[in-house]
mmCIF file of C-alpha atoms in Angstrom:
data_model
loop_
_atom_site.group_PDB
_atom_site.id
_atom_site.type_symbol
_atom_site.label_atom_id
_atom_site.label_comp_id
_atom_site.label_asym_id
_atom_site.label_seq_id
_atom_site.Cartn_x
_atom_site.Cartn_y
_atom_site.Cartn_z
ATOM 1 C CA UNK T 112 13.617 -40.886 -30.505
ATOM 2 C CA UNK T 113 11.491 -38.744 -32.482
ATOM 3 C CA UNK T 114 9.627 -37.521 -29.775
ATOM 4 C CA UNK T 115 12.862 -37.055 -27.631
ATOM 5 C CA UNK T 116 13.532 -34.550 -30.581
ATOM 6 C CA UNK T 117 10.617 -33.410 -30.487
ATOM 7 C CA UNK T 118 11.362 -32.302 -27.008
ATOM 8 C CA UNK T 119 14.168 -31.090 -27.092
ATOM 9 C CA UNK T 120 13.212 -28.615 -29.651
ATOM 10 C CA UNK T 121 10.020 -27.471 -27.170
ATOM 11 C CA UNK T 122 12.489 -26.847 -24.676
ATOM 12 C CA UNK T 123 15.009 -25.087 -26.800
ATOM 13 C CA UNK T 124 11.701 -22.518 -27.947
ATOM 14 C CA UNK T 125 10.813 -22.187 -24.353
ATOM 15 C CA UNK T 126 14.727 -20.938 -23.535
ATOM 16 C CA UNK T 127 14.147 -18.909 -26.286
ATOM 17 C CA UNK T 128 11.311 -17.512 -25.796
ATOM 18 C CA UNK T 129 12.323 -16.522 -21.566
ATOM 19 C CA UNK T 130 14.575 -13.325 -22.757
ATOM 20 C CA UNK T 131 12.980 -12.572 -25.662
ATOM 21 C CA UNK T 132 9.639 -12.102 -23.340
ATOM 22 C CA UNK T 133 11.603 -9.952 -21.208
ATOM 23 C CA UNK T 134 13.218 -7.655 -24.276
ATOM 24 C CA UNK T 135 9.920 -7.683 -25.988
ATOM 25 C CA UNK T 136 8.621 -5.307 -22.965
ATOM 26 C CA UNK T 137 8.690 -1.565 -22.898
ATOM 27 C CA UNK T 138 11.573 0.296 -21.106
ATOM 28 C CA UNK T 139 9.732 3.438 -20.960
ATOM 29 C CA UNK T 140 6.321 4.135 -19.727
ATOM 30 C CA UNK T 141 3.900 7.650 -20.707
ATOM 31 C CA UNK T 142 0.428 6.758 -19.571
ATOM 32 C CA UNK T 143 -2.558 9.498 -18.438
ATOM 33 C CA UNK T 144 -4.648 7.526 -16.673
ATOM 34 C CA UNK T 145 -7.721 9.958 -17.296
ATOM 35 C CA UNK T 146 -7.393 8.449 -20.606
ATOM 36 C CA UNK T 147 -6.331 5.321 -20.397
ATOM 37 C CA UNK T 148 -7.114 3.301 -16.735
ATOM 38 C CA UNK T 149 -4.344 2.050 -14.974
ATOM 39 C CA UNK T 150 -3.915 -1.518 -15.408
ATOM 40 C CA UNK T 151 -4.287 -2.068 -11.259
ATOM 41 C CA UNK T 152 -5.842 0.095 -9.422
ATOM 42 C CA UNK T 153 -7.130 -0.704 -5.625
ATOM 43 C CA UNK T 154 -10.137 2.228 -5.402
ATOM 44 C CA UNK T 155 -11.198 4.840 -7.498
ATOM 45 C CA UNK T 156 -11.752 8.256 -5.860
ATOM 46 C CA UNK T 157 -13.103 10.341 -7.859
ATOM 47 C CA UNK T 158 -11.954 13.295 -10.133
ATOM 48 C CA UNK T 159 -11.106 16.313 -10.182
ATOM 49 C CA UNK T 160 -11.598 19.328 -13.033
ATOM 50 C CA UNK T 161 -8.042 21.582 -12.174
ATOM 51 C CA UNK T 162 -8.294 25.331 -13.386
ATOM 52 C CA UNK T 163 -7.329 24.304 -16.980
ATOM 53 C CA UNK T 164 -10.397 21.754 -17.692
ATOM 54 C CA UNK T 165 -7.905 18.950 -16.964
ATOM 55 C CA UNK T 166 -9.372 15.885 -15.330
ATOM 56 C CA UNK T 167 -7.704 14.538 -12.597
ATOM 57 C CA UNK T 168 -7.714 11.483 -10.637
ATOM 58 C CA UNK T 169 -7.961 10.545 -6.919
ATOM 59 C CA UNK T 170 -7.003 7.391 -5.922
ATOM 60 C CA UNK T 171 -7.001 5.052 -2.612
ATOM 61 C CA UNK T 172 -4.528 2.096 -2.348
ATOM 62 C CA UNK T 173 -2.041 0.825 -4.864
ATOM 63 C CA UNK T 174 -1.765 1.484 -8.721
ATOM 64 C CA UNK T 175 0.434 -0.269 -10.985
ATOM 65 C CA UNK T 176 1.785 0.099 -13.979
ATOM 66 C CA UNK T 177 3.450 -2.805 -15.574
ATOM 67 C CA UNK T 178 6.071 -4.930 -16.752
ATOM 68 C CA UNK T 179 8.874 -2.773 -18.003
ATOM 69 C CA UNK T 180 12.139 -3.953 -18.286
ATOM 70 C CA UNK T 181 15.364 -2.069 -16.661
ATOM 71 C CA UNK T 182 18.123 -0.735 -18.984
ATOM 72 C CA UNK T 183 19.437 1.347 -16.626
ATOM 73 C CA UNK T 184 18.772 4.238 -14.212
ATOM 74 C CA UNK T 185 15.276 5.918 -15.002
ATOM 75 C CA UNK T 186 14.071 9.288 -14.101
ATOM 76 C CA UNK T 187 10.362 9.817 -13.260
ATOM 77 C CA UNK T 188 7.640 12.364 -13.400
ATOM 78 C CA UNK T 189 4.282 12.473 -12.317
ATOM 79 C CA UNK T 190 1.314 15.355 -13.319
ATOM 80 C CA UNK T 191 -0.021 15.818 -9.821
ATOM 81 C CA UNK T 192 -2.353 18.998 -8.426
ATOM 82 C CA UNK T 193 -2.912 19.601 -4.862
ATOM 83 C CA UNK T 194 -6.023 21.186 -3.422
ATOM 84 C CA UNK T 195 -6.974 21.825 -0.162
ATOM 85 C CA UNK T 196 -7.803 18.462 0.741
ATOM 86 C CA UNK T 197 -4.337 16.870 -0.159
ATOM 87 C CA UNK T 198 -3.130 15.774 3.352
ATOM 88 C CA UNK T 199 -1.187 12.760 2.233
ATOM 89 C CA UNK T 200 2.258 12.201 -0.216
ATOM 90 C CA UNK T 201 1.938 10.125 -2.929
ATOM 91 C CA UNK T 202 4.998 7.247 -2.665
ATOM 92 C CA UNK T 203 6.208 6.289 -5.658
ATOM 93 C CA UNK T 204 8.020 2.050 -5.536
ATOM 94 C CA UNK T 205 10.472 0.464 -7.402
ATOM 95 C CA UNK T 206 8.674 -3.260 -7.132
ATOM 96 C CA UNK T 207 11.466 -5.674 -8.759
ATOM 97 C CA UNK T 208 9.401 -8.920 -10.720
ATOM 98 C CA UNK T 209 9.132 -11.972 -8.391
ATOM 99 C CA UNK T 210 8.684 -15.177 -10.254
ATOM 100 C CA UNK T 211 5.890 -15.681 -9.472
ATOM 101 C CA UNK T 212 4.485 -12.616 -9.725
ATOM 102 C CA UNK T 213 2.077 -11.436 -7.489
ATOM 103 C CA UNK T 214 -0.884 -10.018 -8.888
ATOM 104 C CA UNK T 215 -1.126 -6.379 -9.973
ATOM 105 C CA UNK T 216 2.571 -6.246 -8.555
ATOM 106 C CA UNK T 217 1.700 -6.453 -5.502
ATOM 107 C CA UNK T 218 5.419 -7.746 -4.158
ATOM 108 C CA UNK T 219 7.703 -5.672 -1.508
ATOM 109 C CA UNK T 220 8.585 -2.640 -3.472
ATOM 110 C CA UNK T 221 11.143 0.089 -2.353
ATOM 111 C CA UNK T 222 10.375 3.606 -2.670
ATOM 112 C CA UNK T 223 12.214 5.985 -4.778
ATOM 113 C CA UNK T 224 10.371 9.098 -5.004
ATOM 114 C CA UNK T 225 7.622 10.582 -2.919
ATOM 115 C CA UNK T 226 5.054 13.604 -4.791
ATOM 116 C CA UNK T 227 3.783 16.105 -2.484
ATOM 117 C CA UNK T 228 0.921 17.824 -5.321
ATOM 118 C CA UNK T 229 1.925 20.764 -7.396
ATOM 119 C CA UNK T 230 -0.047 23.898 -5.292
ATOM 120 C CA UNK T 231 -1.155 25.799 -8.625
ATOM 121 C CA UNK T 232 -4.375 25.498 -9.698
ATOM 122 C CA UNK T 233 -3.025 23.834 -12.840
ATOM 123 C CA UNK T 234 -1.053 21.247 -11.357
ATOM 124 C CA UNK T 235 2.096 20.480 -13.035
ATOM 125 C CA UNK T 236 5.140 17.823 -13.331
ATOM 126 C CA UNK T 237 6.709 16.510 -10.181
ATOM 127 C CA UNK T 238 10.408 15.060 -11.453
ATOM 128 C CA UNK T 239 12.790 12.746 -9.530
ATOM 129 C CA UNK T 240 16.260 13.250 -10.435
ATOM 130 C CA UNK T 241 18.390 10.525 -12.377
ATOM 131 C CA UNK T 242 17.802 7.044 -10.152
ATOM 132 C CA UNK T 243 19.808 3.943 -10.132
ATOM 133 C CA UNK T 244 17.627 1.162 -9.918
ATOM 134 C CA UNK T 245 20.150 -1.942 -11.046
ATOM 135 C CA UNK T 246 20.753 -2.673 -7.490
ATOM 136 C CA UNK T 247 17.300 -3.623 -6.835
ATOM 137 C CA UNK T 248 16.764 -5.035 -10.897
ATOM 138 C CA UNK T 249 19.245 -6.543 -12.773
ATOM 139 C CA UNK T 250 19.983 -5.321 -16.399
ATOM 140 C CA UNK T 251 17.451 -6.643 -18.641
ATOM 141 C CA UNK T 252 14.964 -7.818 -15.345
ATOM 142 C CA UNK T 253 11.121 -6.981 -15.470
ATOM 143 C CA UNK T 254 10.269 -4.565 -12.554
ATOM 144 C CA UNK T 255 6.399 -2.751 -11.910
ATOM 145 C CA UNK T 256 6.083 0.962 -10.877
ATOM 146 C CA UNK T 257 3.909 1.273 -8.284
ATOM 147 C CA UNK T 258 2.085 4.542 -6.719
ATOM 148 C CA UNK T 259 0.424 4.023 -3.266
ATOM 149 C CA UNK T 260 -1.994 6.859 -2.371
ATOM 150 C CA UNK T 261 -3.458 7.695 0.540
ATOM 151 C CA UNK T 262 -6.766 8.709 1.350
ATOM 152 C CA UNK T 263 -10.519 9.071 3.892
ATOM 153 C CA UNK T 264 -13.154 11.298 3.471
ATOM 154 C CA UNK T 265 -11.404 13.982 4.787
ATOM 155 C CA UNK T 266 -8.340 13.746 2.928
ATOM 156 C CA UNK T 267 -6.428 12.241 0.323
ATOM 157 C CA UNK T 268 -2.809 12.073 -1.765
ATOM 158 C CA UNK T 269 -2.091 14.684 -4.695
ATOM 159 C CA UNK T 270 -4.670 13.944 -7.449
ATOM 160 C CA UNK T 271 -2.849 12.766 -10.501
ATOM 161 C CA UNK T 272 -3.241 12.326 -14.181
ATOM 162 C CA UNK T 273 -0.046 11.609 -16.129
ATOM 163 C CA UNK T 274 3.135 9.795 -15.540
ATOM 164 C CA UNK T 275 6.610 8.890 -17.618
ATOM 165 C CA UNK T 276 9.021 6.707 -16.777
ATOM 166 C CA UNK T 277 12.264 7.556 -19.232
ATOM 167 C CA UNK T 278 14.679 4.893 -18.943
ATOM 168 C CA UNK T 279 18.928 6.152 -19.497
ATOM 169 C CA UNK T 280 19.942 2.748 -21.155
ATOM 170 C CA UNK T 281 23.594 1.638 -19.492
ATOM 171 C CA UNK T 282 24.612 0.171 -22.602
ATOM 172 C CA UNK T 283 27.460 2.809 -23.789
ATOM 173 C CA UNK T 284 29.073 2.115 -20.183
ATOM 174 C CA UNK T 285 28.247 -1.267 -20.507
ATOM 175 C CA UNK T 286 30.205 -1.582 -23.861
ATOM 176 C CA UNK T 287 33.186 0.282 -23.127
ATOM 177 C CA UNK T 288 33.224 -1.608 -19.882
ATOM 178 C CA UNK T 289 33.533 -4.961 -21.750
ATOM 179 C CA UNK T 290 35.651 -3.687 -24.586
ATOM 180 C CA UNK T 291 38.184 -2.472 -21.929
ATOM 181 C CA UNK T 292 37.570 -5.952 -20.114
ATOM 182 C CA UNK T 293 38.454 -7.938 -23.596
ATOM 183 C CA UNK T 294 41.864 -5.488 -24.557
ATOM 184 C CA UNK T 295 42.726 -6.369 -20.602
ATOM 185 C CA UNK T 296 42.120 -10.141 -21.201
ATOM 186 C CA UNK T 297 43.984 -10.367 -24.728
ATOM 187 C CA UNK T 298 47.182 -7.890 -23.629
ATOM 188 C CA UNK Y 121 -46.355 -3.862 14.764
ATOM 189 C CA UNK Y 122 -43.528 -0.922 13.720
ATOM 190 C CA UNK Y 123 -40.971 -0.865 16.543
ATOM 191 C CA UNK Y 124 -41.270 -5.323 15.506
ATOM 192 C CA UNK Y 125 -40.324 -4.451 12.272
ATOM 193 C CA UNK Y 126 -37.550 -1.584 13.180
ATOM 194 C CA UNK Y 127 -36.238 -4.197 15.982
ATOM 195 C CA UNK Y 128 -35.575 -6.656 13.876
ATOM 196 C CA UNK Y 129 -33.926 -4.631 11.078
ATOM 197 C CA UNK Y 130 -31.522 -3.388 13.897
ATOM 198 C CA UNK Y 131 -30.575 -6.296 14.896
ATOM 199 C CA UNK Y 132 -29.542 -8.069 11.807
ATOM 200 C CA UNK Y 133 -28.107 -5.199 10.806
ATOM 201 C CA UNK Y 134 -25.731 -4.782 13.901
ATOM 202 C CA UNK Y 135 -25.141 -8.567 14.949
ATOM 203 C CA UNK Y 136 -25.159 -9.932 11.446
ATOM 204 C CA UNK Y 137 -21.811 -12.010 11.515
ATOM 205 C CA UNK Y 138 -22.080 -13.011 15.488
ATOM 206 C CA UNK Y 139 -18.980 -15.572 15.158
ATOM 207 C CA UNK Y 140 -16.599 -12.208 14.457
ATOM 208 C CA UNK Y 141 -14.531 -10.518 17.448
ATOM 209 C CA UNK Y 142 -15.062 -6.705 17.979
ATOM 210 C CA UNK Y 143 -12.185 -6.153 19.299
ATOM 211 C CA UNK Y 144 -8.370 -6.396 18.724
ATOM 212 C CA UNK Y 145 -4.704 -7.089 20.631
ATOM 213 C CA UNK Y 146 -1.667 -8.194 18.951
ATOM 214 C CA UNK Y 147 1.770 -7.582 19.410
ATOM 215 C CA UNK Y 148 4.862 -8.672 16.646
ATOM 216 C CA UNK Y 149 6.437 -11.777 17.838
ATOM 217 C CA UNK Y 150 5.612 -15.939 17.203
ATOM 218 C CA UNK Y 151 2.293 -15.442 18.227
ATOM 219 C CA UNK Y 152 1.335 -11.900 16.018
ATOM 220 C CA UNK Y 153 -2.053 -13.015 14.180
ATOM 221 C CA UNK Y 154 -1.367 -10.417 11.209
ATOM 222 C CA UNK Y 155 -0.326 -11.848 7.551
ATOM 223 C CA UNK Y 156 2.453 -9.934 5.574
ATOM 224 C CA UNK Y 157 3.634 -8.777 2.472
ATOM 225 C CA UNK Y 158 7.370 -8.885 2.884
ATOM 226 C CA UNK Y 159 9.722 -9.976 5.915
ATOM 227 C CA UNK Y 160 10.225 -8.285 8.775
ATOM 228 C CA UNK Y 161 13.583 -6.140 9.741
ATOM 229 C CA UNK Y 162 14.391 -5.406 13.735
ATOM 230 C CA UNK Y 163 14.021 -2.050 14.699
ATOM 231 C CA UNK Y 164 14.566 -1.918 18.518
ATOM 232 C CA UNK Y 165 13.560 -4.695 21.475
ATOM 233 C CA UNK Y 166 14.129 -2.880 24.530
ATOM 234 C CA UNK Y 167 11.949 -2.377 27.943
ATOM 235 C CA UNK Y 168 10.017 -5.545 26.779
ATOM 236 C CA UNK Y 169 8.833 -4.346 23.428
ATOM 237 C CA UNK Y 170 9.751 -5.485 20.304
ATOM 238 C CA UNK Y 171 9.338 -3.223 17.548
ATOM 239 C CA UNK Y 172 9.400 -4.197 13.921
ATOM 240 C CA UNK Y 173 9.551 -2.633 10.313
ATOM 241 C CA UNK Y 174 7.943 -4.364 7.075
ATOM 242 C CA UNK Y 175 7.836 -3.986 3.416
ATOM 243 C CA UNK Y 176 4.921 -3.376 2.450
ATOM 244 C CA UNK Y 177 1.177 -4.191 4.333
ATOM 245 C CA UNK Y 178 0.574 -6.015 7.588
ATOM 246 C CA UNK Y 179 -3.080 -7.111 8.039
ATOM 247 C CA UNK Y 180 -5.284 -8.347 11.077
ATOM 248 C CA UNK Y 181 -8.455 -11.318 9.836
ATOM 249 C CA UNK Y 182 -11.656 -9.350 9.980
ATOM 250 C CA UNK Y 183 -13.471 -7.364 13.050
ATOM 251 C CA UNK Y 184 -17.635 -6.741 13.395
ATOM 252 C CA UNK Y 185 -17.997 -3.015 13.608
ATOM 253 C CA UNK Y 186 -20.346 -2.717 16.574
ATOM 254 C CA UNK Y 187 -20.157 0.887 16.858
ATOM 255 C CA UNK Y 188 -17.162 3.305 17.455
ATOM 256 C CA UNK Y 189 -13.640 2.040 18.178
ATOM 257 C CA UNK Y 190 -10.570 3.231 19.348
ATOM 258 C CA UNK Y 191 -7.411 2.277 17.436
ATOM 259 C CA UNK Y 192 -4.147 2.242 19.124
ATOM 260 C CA UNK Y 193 -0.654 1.610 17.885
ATOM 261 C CA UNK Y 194 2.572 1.178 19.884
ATOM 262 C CA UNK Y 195 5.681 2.919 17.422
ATOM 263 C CA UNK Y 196 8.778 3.326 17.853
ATOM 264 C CA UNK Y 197 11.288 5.966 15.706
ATOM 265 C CA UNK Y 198 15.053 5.670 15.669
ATOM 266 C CA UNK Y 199 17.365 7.915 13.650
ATOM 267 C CA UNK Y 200 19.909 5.046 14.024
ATOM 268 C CA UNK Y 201 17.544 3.262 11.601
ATOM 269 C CA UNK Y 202 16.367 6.412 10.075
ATOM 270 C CA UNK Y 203 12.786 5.494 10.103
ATOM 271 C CA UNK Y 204 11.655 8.863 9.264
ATOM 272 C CA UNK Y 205 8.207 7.349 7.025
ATOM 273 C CA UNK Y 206 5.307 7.342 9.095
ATOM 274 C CA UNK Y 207 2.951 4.310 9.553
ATOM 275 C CA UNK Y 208 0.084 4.536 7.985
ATOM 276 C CA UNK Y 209 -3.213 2.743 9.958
ATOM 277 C CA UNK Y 210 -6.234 1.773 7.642
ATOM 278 C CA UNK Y 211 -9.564 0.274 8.044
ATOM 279 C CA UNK Y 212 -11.024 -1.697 4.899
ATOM 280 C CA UNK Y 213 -14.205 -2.764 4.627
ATOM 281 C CA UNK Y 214 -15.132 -6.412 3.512
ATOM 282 C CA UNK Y 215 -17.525 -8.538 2.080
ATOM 283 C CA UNK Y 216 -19.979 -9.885 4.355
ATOM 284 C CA UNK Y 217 -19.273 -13.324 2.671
ATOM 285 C CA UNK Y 218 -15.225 -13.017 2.549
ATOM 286 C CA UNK Y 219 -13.567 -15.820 4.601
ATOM 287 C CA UNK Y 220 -12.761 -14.810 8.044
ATOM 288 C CA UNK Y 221 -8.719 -14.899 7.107
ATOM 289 C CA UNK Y 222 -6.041 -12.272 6.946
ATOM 290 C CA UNK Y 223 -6.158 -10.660 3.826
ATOM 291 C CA UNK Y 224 -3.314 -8.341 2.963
ATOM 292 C CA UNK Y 225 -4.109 -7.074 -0.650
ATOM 293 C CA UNK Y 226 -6.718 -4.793 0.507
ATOM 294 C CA UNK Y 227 -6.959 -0.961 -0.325
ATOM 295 C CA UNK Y 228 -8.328 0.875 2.966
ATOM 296 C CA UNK Y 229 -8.825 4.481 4.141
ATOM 297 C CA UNK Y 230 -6.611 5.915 6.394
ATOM 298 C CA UNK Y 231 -7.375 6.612 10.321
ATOM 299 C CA UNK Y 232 -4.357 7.042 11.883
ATOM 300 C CA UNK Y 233 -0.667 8.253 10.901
ATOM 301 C CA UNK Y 234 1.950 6.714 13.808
ATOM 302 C CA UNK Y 235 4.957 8.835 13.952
ATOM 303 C CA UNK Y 236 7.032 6.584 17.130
ATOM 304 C CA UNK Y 237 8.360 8.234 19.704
ATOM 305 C CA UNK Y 238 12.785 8.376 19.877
ATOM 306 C CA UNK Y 239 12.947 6.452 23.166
ATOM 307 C CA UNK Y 240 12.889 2.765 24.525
ATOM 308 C CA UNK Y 241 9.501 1.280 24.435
ATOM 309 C CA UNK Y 242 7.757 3.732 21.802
ATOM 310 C CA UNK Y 243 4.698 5.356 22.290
ATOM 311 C CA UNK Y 244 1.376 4.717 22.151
ATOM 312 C CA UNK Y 245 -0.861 6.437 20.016
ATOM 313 C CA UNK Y 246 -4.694 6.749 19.337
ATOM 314 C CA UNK Y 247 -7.487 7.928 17.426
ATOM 315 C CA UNK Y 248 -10.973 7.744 18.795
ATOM 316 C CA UNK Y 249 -13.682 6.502 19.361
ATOM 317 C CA UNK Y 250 -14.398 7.164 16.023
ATOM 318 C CA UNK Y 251 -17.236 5.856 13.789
ATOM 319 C CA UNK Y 252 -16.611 3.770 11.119
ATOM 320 C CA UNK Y 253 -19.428 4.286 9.126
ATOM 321 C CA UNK Y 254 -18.187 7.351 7.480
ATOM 322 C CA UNK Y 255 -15.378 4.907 6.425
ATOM 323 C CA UNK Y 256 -17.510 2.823 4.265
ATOM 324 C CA UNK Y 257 -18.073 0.098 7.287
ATOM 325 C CA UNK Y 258 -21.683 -0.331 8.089
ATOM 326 C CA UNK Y 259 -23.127 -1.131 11.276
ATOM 327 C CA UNK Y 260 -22.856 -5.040 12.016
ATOM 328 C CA UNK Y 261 -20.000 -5.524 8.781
ATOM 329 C CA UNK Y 262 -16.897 -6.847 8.927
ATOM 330 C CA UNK Y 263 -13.625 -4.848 8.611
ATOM 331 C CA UNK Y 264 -9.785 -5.335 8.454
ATOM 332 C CA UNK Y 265 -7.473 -3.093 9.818
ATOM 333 C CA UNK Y 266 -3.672 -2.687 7.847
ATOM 334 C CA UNK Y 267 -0.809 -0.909 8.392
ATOM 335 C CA UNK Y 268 1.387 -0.056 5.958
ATOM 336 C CA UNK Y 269 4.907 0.511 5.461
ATOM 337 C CA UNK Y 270 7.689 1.647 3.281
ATOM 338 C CA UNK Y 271 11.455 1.268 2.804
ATOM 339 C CA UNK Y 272 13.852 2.757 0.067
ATOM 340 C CA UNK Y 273 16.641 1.126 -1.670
ATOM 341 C CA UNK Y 274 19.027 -1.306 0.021
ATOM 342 C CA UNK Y 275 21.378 0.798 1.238
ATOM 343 C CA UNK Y 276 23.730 2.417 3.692
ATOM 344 C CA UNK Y 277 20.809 4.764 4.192
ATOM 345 C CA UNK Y 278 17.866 3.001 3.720
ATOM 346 C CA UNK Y 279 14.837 5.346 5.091
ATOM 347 C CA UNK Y 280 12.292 3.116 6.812
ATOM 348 C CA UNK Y 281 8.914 3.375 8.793
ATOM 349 C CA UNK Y 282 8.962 3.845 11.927
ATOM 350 C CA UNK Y 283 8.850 0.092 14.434
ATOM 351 C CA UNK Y 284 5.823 -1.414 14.916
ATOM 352 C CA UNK Y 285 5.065 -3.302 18.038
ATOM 353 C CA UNK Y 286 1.293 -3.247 19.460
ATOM 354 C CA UNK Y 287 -2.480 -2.611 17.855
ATOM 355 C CA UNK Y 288 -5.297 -2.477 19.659
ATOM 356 C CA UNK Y 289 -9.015 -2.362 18.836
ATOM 357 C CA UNK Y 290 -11.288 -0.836 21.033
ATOM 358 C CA UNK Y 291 -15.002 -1.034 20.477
ATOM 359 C CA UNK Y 292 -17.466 1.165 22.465
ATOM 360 C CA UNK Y 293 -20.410 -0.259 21.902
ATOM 361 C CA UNK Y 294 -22.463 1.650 24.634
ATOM 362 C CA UNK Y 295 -21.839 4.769 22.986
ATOM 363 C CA UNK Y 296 -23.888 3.429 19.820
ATOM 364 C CA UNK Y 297 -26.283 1.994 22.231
ATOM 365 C CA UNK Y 298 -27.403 4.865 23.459
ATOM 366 C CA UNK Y 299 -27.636 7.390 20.501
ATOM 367 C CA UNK Y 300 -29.359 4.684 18.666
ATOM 368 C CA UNK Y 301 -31.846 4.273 21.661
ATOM 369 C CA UNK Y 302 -32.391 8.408 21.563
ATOM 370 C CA UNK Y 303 -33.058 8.366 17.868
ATOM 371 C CA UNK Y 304 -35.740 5.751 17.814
ATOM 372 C CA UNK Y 305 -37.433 8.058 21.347
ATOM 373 C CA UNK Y 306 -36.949 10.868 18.807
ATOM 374 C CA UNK Y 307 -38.534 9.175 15.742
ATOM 375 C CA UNK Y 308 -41.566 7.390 17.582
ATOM 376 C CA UNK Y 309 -42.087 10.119 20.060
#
């Protein structure tokens, strides 16, 4: 009996613990990744000094930056430059959290924004406009941003440094919504 | 005692992995030999060819690079299925002691970008022969080749890349033969 208790209780924590994994994770993201790597990245290549003694990096392949959790429709921007050798867009996914996940969120993903390299010498901030992602992740659902470069030793994607993801939490809506839902129910 | 030494260096290097093919054709269908990251979604199957979008990477188990090749893909573009992203062809290099399978989670260097042709059956395009070396695939290693695709959100107007239907891997061996064969007349001349 004890142990059934015992149990019981484990499994009670390990409900618990399932959302409260989820909420614990960020719903914004502002990472440079010539200071910080990115958590997955397939190949490194190289960097690149822009006119203002910023480094930049060039990447081949996939590179991730997760778990963040979905509040609501997110707007992204990415610190790209373009030089002459930028022959490819940079695709930016939407990869919703499979359970499993696959390693360094390496799931289907959807894109949502594509970066072309910003032509000053500079660089500068490449900015989707306000996008709804609840459609492809639930409310409160883990999800990875993923950037897939292109490159070959003739060309390659935008070189890139930082990037934010700034989350527009649904919540008012999602308040009034219920609120409205409750005076319905109760009339 | 040299041209011993140099012959045998050339030919491990070159015919290292004998058991590997050199060359590729596939088509999508039950019998396609390529792995996959996400399901597949039917673009077109007219005049005999049936053309196919994924999410993600396809990937073919590993070649011998055995001098320059000619890659081919057969594409198809519809606006009806708005698959206005290209598809990207890539060529990976691998391990010398990485299992012979299809591996899909691969970062690779691009070689050819398929655009499809707007009528039934595609088109076939190319890019060669080109040498792989430059790509980071010595003489005699293996390499995969991956395509890879993309798809926006689920909706009315999802934006796809364009079908995929055919690959093939051409290797032209001779033309390796016979540089190599004029370099080692140049260096022992």
């Amino acid at each position: 009996m004890k142990h059934f208790i015992l149990l019981q209780a484990a499994m009670l924590a390990g409900l618990l613990a399932i959302p409260n994994l989820a909420s614990a994770q960020p719903t914004d993201l502002f990472a440079c990744s010539s200071v910080i790597a990115p958590p997955c990245a397939s190949v490194g290549g190289g960097a690149i000094m822009t006119a203002c003694d910023r480094l930049f990096d060039i990447f081949y392949g996939r590179v991730a930056w997760y778990p963040l959790r979905c509040v609501g429709p997110i707007t992204i921007a990415i610190e790209t430059v373009a030089i002459p050798t930028t022959q490819f867009p940079l695709y930016v996914e939407v990869v919703p959290r499979l359970e499993p996940p696959a390693p360094c969120g390496n799931d289907p993903g959807y894109v949502v924004f594509i970066a072309y390299g910003v032509g000053h010498g500079c660089g500068g901030w490449e900015t989707s406009s306000s996008i709804d992602i609840t459609d492809l992740v639930p409310i409160g659902s883990l999800y990875t941003i993923r950037l897939h470069y292109f490159g070959n030793n003739f060309g390659s994607s935008p070189a890139t440094d930082c990037i934010r993801v700034t989350a527009t939490p649904a919540t008012s809506a999602l308040v009034s919504s219920g609120w409205g839902n409750v005076k319905t129910l109760y009339r | 005692m040299k041209m011993f030494w140099v012959g045998i260096l050339v030919t491990t290097a070159a015919w290292g992995q004998p058991d590997l093919p050199t060359e590729l054709e596939d088509c999508t269908g039950p019998s396609a030999e390529f792995c996959f990251d996400g399901a597949p979604a039917l673009i077109d199957s007219g005049c005999g060819a049936l053309f196919e979008n994924y999410q993600g990477r396809i990937a073919w188990p590993p070649l011998r690079n055995v001098g320059p090749v000619t890659i081919s893909v057969q594409a198809r573009h519809t606006f009806t299925s708005q698959t206005f992203f290209p598809l990207y062809v890539e060529v990976q290099a691998r391990r010398i002691d990485d299992p012979p399978i299809c591996q899909d989670g691969l970062g690779g260097l691009v070689v050819l970008v398929a655009r499809g042709a707007d009528r039934c059956g595609g088109t076939w395009e190319s890019i060669g022969p080109i040498d792989l070396v430059p790509f980071g695939v010595p003489l005699g290693s293996p390499y995969s080749v991956q395509c890879i695709f993309f798809r926006t959100t689920p909706s009315d107007v999802t934006v796809r890349t364009v079908g995929f239907s055919c690959i093939r891997v051409t290797s032209h061996p001779s033309i390796l033969v016979s540089t190599s064969w004029g370099n080692v007349r140049t260096l022992f001349k």
